[in-house]
Short mmCIF file of C-alpha atoms and ligand atoms in Angstrom, two decimals:
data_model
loop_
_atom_site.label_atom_id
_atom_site.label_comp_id
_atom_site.label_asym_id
_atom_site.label_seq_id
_atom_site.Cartn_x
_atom_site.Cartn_y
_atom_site.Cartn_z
CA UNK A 1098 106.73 106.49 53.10
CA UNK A 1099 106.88 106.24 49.67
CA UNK A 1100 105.82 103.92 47.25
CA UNK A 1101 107.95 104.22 43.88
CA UNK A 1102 107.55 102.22 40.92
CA UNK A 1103 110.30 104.02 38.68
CA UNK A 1104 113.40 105.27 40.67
CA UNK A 1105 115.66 107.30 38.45
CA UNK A 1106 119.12 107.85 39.77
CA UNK A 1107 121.77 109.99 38.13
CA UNK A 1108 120.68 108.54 34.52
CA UNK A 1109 122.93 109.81 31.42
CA UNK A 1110 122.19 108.88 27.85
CA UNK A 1111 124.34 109.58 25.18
CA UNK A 1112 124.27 109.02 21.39
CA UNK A 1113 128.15 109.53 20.49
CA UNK A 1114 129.18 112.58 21.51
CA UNK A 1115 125.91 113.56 22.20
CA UNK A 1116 124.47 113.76 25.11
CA UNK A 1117 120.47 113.14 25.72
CA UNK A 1118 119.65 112.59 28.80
CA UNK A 1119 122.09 114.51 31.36
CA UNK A 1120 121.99 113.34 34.73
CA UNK A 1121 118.46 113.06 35.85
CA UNK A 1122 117.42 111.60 39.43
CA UNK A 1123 113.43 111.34 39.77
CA UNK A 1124 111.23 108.75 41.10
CA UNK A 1125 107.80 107.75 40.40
CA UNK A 1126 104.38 106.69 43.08
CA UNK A 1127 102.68 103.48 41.95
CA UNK A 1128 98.88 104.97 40.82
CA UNK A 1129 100.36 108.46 40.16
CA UNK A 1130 99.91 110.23 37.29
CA UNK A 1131 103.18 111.55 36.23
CA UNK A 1132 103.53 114.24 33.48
CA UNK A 1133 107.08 114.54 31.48
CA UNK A 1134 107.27 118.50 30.02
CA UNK A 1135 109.55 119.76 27.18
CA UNK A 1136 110.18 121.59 24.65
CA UNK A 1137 110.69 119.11 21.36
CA UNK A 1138 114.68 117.62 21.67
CA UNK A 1139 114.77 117.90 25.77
CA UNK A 1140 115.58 114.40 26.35
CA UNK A 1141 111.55 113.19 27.67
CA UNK A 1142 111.57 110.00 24.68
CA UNK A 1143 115.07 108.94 25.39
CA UNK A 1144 114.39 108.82 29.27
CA UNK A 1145 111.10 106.78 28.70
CA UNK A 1146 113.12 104.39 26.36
CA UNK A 1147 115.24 103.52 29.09
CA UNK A 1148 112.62 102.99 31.40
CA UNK A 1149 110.44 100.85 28.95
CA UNK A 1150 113.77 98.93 28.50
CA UNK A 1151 114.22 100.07 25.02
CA UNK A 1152 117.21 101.73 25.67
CA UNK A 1153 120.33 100.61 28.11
CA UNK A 1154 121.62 103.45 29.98
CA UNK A 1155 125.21 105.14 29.09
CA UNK A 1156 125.39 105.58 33.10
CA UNK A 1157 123.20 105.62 35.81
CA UNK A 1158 120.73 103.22 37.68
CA UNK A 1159 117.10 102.59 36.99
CA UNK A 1160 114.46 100.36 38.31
CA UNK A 1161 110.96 99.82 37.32
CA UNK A 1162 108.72 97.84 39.17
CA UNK A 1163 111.29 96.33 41.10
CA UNK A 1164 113.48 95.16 38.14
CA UNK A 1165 116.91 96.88 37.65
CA UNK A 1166 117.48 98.29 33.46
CA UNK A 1167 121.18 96.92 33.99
CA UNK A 1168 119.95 93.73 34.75
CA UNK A 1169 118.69 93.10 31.01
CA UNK A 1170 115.53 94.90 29.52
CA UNK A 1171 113.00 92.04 28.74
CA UNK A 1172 111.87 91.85 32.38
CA UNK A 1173 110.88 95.62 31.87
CA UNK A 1174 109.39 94.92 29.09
CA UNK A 1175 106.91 92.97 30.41
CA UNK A 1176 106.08 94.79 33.15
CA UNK A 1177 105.75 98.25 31.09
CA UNK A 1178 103.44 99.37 28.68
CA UNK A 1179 104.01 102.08 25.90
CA UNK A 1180 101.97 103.85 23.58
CA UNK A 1181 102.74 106.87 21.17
CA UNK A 1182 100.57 109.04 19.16
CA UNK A 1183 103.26 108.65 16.53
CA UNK A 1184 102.73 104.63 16.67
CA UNK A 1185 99.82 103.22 17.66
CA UNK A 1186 98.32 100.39 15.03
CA UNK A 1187 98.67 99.14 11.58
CA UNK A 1188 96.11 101.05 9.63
CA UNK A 1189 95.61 97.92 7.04
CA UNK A 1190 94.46 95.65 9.89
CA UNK A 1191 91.78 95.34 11.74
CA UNK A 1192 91.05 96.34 14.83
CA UNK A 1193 90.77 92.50 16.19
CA UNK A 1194 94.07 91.56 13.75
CA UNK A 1195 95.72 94.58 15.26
CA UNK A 1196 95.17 93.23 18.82
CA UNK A 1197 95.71 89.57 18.04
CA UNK A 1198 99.04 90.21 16.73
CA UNK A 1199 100.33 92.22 19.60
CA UNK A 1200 98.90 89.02 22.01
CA UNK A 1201 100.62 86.51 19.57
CA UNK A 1202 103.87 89.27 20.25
CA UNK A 1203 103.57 89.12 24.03
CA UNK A 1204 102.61 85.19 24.19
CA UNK A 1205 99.58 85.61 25.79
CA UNK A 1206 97.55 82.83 27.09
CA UNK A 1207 94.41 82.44 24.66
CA UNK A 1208 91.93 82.74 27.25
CA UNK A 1209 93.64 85.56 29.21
CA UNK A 1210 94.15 87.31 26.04
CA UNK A 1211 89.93 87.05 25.20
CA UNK A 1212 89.29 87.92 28.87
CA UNK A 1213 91.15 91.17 28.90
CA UNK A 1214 90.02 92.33 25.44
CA UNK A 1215 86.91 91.94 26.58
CA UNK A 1216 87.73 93.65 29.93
CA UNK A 1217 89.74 96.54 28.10
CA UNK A 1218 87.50 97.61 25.26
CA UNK A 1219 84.56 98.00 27.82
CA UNK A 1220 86.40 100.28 29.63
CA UNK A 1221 87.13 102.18 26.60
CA UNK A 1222 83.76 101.91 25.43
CA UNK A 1223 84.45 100.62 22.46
CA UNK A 1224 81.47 100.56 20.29
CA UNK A 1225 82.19 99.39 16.57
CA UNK A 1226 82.73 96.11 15.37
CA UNK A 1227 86.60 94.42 15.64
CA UNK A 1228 86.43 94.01 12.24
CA UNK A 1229 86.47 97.57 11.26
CA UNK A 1230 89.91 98.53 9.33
CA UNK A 1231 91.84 100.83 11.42
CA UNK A 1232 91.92 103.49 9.17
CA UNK A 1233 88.35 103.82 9.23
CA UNK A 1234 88.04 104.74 12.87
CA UNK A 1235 88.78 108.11 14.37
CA UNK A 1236 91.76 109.68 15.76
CA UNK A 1237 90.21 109.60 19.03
CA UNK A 1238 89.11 106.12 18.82
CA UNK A 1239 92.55 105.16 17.42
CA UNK A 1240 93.88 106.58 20.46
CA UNK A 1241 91.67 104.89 22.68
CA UNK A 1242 92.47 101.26 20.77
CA UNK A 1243 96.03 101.42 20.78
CA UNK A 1244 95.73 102.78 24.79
CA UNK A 1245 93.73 99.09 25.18
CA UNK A 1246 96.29 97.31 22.93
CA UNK A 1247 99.33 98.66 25.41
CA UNK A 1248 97.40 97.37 28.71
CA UNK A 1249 96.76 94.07 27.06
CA UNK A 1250 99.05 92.27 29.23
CA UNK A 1251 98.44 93.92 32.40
CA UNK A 1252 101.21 96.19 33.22
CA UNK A 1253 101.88 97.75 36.12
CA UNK A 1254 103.18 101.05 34.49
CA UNK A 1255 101.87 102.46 31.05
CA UNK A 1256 104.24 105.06 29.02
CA UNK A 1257 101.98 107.51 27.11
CA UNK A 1258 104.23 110.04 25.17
CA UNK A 1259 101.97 112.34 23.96
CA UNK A 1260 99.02 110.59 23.81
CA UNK A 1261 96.39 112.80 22.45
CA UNK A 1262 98.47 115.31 20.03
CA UNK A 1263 96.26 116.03 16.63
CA UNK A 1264 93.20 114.75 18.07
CA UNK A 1265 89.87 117.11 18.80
CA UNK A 1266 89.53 118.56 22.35
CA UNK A 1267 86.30 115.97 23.07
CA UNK A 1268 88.48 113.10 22.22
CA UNK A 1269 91.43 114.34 24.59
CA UNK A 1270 89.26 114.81 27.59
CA UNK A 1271 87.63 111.18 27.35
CA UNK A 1272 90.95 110.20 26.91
CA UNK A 1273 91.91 111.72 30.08
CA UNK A 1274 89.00 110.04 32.07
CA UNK A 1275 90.48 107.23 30.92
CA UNK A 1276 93.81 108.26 32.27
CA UNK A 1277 92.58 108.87 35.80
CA UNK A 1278 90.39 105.32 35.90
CA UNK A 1279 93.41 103.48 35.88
CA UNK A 1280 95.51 105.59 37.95
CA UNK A 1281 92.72 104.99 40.82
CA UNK A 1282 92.67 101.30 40.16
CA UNK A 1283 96.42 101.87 40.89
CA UNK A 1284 97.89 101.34 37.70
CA UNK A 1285 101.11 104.19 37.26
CA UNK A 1286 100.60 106.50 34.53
CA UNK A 1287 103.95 108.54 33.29
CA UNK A 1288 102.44 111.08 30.53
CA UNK A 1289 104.21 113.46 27.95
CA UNK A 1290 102.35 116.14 26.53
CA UNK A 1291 102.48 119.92 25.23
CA UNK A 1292 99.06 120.35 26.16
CA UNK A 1293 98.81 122.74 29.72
CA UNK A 1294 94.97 121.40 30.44
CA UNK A 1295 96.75 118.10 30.57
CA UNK A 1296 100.05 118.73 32.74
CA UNK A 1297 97.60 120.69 34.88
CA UNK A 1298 95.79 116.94 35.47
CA UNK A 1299 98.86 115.35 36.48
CA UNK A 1300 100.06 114.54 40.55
CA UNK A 1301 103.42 115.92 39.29
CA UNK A 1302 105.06 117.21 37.20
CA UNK A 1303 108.90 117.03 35.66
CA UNK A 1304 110.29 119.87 33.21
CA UNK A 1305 113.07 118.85 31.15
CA UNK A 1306 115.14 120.81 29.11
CA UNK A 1307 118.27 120.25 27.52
CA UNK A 1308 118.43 116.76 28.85
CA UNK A 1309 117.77 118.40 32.20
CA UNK A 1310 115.33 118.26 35.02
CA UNK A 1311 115.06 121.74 35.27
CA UNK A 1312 111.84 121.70 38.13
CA UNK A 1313 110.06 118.79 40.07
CA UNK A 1314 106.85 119.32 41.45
CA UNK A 1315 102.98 119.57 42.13
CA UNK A 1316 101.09 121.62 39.67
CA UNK A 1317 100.46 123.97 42.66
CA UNK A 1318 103.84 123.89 43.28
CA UNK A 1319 105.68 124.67 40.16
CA UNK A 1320 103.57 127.73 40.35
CA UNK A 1321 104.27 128.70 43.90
CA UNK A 1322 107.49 128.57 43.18
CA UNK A 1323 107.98 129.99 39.76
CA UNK A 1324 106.08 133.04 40.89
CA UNK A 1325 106.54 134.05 44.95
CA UNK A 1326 104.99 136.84 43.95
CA UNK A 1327 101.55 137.97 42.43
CA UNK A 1328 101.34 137.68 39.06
CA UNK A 1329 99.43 140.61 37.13
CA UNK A 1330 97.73 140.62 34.10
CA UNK A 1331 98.09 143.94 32.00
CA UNK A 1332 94.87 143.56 28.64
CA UNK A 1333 96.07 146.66 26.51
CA UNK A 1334 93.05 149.24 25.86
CA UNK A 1335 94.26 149.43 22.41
CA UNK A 1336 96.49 148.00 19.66
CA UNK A 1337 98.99 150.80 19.86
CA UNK A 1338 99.63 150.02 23.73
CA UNK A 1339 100.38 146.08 22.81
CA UNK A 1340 103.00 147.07 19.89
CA UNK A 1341 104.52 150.28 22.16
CA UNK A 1342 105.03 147.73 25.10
CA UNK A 1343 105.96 144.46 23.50
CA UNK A 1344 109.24 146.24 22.54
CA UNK A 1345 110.12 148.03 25.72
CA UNK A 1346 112.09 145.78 28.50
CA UNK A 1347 110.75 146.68 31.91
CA UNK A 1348 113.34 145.49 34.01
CA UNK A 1349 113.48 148.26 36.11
CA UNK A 1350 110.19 147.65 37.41
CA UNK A 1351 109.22 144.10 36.39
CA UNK A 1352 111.32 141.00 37.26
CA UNK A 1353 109.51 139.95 33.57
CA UNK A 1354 107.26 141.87 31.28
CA UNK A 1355 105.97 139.35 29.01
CA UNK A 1356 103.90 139.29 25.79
CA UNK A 1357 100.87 136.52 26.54
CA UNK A 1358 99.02 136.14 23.66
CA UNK A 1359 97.28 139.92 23.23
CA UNK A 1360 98.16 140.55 26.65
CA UNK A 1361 100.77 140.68 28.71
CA UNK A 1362 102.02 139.11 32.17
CA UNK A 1363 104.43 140.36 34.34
CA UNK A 1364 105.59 140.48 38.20
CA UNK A 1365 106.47 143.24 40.03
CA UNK A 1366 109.95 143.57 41.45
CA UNK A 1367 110.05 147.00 42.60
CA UNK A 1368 107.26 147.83 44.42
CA UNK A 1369 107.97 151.44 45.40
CA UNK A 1370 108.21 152.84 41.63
CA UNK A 1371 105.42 150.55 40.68
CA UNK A 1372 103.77 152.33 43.49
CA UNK A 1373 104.15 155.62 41.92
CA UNK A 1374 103.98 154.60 38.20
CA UNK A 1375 101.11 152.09 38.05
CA UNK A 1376 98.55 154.82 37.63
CA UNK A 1377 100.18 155.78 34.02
CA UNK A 1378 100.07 152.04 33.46
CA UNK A 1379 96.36 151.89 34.20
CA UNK A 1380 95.48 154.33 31.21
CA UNK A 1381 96.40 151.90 28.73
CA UNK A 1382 96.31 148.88 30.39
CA UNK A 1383 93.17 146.79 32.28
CA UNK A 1384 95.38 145.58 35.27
CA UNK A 1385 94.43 142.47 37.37
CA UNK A 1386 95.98 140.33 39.51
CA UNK A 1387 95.76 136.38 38.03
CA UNK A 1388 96.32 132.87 39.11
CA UNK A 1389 99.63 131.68 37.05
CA UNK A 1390 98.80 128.63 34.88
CA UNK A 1391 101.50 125.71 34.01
CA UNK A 1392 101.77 127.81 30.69
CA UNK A 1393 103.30 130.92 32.08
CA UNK A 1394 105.21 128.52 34.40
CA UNK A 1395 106.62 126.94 31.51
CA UNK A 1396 107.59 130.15 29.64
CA UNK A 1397 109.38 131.42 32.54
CA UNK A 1398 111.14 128.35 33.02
CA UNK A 1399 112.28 127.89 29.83
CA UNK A 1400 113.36 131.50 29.45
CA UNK A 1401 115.20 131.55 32.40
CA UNK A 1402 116.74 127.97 33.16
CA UNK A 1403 115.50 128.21 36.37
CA UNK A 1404 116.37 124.53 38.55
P1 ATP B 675 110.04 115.42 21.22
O1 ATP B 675 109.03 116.20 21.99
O2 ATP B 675 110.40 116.05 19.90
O3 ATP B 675 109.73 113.96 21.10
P2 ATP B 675 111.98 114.73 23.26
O4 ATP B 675 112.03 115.59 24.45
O5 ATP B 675 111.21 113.47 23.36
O6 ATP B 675 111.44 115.56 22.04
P3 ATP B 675 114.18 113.09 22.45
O7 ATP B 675 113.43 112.42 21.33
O8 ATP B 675 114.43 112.30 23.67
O9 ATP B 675 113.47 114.45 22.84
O10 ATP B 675 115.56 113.61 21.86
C1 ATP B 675 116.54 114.25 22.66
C2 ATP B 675 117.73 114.57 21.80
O11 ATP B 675 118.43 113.36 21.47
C3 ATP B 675 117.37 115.22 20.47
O12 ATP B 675 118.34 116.22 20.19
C4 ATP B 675 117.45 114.08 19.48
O13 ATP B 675 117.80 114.55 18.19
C5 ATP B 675 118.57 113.23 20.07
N1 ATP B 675 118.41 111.80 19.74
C6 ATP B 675 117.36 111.01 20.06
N2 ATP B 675 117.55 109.75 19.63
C7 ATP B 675 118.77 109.74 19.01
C8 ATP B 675 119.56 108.72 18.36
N3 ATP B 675 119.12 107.47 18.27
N4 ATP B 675 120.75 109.10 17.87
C9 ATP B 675 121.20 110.36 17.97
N5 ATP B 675 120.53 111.36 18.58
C10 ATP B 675 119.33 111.06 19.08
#
């Protein structure tokens, strides 16, 4: 039996003529960590302003943590939290001014509020003083203050849209611990982000495109199904054999040929010919068969629209 927190059915979005969010059904485990993929424009902030009750939906139904979006969005509201690397914290506060205002914003109860700051900013190990200005702490800390300053009043689902973008690779992967301590202390974590390491960490995963869920599914999953066959790497032996290939369409062997980086990736669709041509493949390429990551599953996706 399931246990969803956010249940998605047939949501449309549209701005005018325009439309955002087409269609989408999805629903969301409490505690799991839920990643939202697209390319920039597909639709993944529209859909999480509806479900932090930003947004009302052109059509549809959604309910979060029990509460139903058509029903009015302030009981969302205080059930969600949402945090954005784009908006985080006013950079001519302090830390402590930063968090007092967002209490004073979501009426919290004074000793509540100095409990859970107190709770919060050990578990992001917060180690400067609350009086430090904003601006003087690092993008990773920054992160990690405005990820304490959404969870301030305890909600049961926190909306990260991409979290970690700009910030160094250290700061992303404590931020990710971070992610997967309150996902075990069952708090549901719905994540956007362009970075594959990151999507690889999540339960599942949603890709969207075009306002479209265009695949639903485990990590292990999207792969299995993106690629039911072996996937072979082909690492040119020299620079000529990358710029000879990269133009060439091997359809009649490959169901995709694919420049990855300075190699290539590919699967086989004709195994007979590739039988009897691999060998003149071999002197140019080092051939091996790989383990697809989320990255060549999104490529392939995205290039072919596959649902
Ligand atoms: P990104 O990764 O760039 O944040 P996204 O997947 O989050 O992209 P959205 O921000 O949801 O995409 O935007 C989806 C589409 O809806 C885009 O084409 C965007 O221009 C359009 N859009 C978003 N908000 C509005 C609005 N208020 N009015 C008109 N169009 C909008």
């Amino acid at each position: 039996m399931t246990d969803a927190v956010v249940a998605v059915e047939n949501l449309t979005v549209k701005f005018g003529d325009f439309t955002a969010v087409d269609n989408i059904t999805f629903t969301v485990d409490r505690g799991e960590i839920f990643g939202f993929l697209g390319a920039n424009g597909a639709g993944k902030t529209t859909t999480i302003r509806v479900l932090c009750g930003l947004l009302l939906p052109t059509d549809g139904s959604v309910h979060v943590a029990g509460v139903d979006s058509n029903e009015g969005t302030r009981a969302i509201k205080s059930r969600v939290g949402y945090m954005s690397q784009k908006f985080t914290l006013y950079n001519d506060l302090t830390v402590e001014e930063n968090l007092d205002f967002i209490a004073a914003l979501r009426k919290l109860d004074k000793t509540d509020y100095a409990r859970r700051r107190k709770e919060l900013f050990d578990f992001i190990s917060f180690d400067r003083s609350l009086k430090t200005m904003v601006r003087d702490l690092s993008g990773g800390t920054k992160q990690k203050v405005s990820l304490a300053a959404a969870l301030l009043h305890a909600p049961e689902i926190i909306f990260l849209d991409e979290p970690t973008a700009g910030v160094s690779p250290e700061a992303r992967s404590s931020f990710w611990a971070l992610i997967h301590r309150l996902s075990e202390d069952g708090k549901t974590v719905f994540v956007t982000t362009h970075y594959m390491d990151e999507a690889e960490q999540c339960k599942r995963i949603a890709l969207m495109r075009e306002g479209r869920i265009i695949a639903l599914d485990t990590p292990a999953g999207l792969k299995a199904s993106t690629f039911p066959m072996p996937v072979l790497e082909f690492e040119p032996k020299d620079a000529m054999s990358f710029r000879e290939f990269s133009n060439i369409k091997q359809r009649d062997i490959f169901l995709f040929f694919e420049p990855y980086g300075i190699r290539f990736h590919a699967c086989v669709s004709n195994e007979e010919t590739w039988k009897a041509l691999r060998h003149t493949y071999e002197e140019k390429f080092t051939i091996r068969e790989i383990t697809p990551t989320l990255e060549d599953v999104f490529i392939r996706r995205e290039e072919t629209g596959q649902v």
